[in-house]
C-alpha positions as a LaTeX table, in Angstrom:
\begin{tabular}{lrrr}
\hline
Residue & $x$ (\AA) & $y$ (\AA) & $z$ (\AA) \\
\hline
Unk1 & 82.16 & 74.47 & 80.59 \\
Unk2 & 79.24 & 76.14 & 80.06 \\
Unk3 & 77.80 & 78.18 & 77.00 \\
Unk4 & 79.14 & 81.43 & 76.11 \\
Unk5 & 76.17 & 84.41 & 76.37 \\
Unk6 & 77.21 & 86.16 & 73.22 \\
Unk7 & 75.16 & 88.74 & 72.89 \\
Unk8 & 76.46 & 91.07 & 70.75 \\
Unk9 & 79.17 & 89.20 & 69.92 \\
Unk10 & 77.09 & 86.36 & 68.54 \\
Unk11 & 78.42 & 86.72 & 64.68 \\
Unk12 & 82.07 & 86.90 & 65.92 \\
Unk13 & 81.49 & 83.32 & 68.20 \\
Unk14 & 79.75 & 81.86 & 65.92 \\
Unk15 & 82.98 & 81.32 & 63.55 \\
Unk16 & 85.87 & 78.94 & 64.69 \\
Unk17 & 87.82 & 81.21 & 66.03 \\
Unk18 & 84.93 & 81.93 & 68.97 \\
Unk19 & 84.68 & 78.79 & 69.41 \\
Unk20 & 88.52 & 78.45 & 69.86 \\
Unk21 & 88.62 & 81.21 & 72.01 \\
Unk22 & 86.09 & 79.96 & 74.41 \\
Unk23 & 87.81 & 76.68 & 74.43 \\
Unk24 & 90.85 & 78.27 & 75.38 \\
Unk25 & 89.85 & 80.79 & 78.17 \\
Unk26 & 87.82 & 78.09 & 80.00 \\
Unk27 & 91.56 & 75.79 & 80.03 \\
Unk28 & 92.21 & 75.20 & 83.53 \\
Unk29 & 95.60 & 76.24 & 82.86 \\
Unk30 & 94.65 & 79.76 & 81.41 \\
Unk31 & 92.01 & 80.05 & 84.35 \\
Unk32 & 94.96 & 79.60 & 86.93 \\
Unk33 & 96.54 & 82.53 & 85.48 \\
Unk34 & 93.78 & 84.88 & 85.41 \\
Unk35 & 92.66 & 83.97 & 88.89 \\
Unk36 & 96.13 & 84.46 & 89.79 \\
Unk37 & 96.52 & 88.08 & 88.12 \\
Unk38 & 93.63 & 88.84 & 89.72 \\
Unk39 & 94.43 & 88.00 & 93.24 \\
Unk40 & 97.79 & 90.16 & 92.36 \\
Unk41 & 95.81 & 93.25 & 90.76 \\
Unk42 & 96.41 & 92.87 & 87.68 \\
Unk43 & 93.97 & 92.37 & 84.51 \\
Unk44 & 93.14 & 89.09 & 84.20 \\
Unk45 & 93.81 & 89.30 & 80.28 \\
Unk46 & 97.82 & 90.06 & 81.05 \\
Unk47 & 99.31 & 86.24 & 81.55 \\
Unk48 & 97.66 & 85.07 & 78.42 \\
Unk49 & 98.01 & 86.99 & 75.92 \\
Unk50 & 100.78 & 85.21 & 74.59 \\
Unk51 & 98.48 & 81.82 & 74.66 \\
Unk52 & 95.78 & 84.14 & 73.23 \\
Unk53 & 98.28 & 85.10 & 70.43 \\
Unk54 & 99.85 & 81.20 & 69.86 \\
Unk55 & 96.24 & 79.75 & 69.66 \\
Unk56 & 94.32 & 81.86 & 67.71 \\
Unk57 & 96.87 & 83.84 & 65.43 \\
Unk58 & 96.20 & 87.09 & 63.74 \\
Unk59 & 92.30 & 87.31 & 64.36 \\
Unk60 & 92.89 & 88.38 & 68.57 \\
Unk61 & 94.34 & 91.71 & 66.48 \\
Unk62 & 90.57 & 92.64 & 65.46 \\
Unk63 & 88.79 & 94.64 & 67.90 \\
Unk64 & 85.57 & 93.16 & 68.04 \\
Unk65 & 87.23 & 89.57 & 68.91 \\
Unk66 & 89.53 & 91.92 & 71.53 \\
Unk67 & 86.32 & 93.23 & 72.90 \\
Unk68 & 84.59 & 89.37 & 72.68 \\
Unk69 & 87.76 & 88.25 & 74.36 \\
Unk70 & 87.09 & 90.41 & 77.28 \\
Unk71 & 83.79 & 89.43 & 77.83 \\
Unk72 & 84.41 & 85.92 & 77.78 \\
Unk73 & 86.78 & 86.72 & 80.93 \\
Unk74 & 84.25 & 88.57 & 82.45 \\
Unk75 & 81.79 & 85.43 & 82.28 \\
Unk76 & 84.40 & 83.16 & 82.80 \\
Unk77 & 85.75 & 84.86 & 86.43 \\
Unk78 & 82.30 & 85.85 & 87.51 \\
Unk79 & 81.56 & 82.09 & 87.36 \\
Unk80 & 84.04 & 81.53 & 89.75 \\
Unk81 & 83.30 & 83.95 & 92.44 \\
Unk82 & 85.03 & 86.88 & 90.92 \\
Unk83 & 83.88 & 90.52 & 90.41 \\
Unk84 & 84.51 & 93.07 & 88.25 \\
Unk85 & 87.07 & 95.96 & 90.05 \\
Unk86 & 88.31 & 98.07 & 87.38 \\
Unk87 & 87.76 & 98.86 & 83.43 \\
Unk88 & 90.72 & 100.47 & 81.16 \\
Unk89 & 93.47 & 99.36 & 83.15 \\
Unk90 & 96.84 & 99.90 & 80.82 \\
Unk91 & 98.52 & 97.31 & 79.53 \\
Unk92 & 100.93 & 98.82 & 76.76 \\
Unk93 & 101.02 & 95.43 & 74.97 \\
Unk94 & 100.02 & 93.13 & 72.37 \\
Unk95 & 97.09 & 92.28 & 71.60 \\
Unk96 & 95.20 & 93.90 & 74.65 \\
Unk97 & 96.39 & 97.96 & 75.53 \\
Unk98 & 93.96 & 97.76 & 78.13 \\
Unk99 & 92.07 & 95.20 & 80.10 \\
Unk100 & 90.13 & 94.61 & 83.38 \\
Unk101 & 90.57 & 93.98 & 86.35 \\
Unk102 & 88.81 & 91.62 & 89.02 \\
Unk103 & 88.67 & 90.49 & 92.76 \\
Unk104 & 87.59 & 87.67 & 94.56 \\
Unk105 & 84.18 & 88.98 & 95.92 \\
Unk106 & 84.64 & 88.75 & 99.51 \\
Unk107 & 84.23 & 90.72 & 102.44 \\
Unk108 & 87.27 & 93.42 & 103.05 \\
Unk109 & 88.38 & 96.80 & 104.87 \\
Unk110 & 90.28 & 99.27 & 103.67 \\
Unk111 & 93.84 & 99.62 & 105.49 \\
Unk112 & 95.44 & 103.08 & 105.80 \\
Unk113 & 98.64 & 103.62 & 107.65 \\
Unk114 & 99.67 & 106.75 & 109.34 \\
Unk115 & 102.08 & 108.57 & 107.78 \\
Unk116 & 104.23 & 109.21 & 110.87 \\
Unk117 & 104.24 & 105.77 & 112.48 \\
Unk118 & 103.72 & 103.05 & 109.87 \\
Unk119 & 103.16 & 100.68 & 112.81 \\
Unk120 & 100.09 & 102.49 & 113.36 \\
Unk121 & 96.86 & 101.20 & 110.86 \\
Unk122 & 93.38 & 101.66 & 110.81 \\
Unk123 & 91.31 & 100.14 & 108.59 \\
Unk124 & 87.57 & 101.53 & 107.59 \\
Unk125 & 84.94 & 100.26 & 104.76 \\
Unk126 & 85.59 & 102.74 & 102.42 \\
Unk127 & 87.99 & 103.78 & 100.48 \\
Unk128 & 87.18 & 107.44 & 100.91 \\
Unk129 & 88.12 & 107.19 & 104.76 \\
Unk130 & 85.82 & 109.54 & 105.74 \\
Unk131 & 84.90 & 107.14 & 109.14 \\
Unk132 & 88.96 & 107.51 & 110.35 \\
Unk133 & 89.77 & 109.23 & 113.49 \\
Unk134 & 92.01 & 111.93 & 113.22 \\
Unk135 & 95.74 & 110.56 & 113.76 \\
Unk136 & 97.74 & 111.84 & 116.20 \\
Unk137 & 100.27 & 113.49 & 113.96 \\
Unk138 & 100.41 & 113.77 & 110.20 \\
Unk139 & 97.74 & 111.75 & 107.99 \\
Unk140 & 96.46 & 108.22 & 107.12 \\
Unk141 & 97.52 & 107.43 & 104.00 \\
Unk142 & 95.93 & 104.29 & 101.67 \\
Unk143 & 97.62 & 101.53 & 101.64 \\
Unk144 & 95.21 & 99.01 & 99.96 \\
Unk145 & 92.00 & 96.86 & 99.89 \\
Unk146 & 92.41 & 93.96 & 102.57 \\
Unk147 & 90.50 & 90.76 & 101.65 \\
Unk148 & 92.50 & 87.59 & 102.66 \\
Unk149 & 92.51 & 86.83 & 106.47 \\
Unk150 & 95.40 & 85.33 & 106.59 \\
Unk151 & 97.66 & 88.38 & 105.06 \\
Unk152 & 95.87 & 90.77 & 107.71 \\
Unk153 & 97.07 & 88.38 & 110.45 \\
Unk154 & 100.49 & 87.14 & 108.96 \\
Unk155 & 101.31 & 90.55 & 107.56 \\
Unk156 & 99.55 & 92.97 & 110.26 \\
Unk157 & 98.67 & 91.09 & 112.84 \\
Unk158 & 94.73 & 91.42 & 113.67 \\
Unk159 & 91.65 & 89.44 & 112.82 \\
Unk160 & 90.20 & 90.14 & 110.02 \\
Unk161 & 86.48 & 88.91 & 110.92 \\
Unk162 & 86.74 & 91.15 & 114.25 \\
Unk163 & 88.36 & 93.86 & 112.60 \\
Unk164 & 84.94 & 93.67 & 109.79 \\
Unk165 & 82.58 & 93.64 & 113.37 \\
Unk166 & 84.54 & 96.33 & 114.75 \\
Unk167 & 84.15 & 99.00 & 111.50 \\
Unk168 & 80.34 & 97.71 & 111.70 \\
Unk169 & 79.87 & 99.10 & 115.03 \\
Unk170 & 82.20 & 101.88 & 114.91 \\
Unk171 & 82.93 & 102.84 & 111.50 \\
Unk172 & 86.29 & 101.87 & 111.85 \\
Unk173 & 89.23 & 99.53 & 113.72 \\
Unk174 & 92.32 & 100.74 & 114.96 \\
Unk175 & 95.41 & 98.46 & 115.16 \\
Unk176 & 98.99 & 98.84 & 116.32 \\
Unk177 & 100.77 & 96.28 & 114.27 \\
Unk178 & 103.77 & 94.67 & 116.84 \\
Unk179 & 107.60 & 94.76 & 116.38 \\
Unk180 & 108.39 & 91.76 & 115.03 \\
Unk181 & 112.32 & 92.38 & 116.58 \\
Unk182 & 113.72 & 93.82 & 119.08 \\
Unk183 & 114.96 & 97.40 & 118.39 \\
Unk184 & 118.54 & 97.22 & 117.66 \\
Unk185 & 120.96 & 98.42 & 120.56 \\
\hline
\end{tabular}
């Protein structure tokens, strides 16, 4: 585990309860579930709030250990190949009513599905979509950020290293994701 950069926050982790809270978000344990939030979307801070709340008591309540808490995750993800996606994310709960989120930082393409044929996709490198063709009929609408190669061929069907080389060249990749049954008769 390495050393926490305070910063700011260097009056709040100096006291036990920094310390503590260091010690906890760097458990391998609490890790797992942030990385796992993460990889669903969600703030990293959500799955342990209740561990935050059991191990440290009353003193998560105060904002500036709130605040310390989320920087610690910040330092603690980005150490593990995570970047920062999002900032003020609701969560409606206790302690945290909003959190961050994070992502792996890998390579990705945006996926947008026609609105008329959902087997039709085309996936670009921003989220805008200004690179898409014009569809056929109707409009492409976003369907979400694509990073794991083996969703975009389990779950659509293409490469997702070839589909990255095609937007390169072209601005964007095209895909007609197969039937996985027969039509019924």
């Amino acid at each position: 585990m390495e050393q926490f950069q305070a910063g700011i926050f260097a009056q709040e982790y100096a006291t036990v309860e920094g310390q503590k809270m260091w010690a906890v978000l760097n458990r391998e344990d609490v890790i797992a579930r942030m990385e796992t939030a993460s990889d669903l979307g969600q703030p990293a801070l959500k799955p342990v709030e209740d561990v935050l709340l059991e191990e440290l008591g009353e003193v998560i309540m105060q904002d500036r250990y709130k605040q310390m808490c989320g920087r610690m995750v910040k330092q603690v993800l980005e150490g593990r190949g995570f970047v920062h996606d999002a900032s003020g994310i609701r969560l409606n709960s206790v302690p945290f009513y909003k959190a961050s989120r994070y992502r792996r930082d890998r390579t990705g393409l945006f996926l947008f599905r026609s609105s008329t044929d959902p087997r039709d996709i085309c996936l670009t490198a921003d989220r805008a979509g200004e690179h898409l063709p014009l569809p056929e009929r109707g409009r492409w609408d976003y369907v979400h950020f694509v990073i794991s190669p083996l969703k975009a061929t389990v779950g659509y069907s293409f490469d997702l290293n070839a589909a990255i080389a095609e937007v390169k060249r072209t601005g964007f990749c095209r895909h007609r994701v197969p039937r996985l049954f027969r039509a019924a008769r």
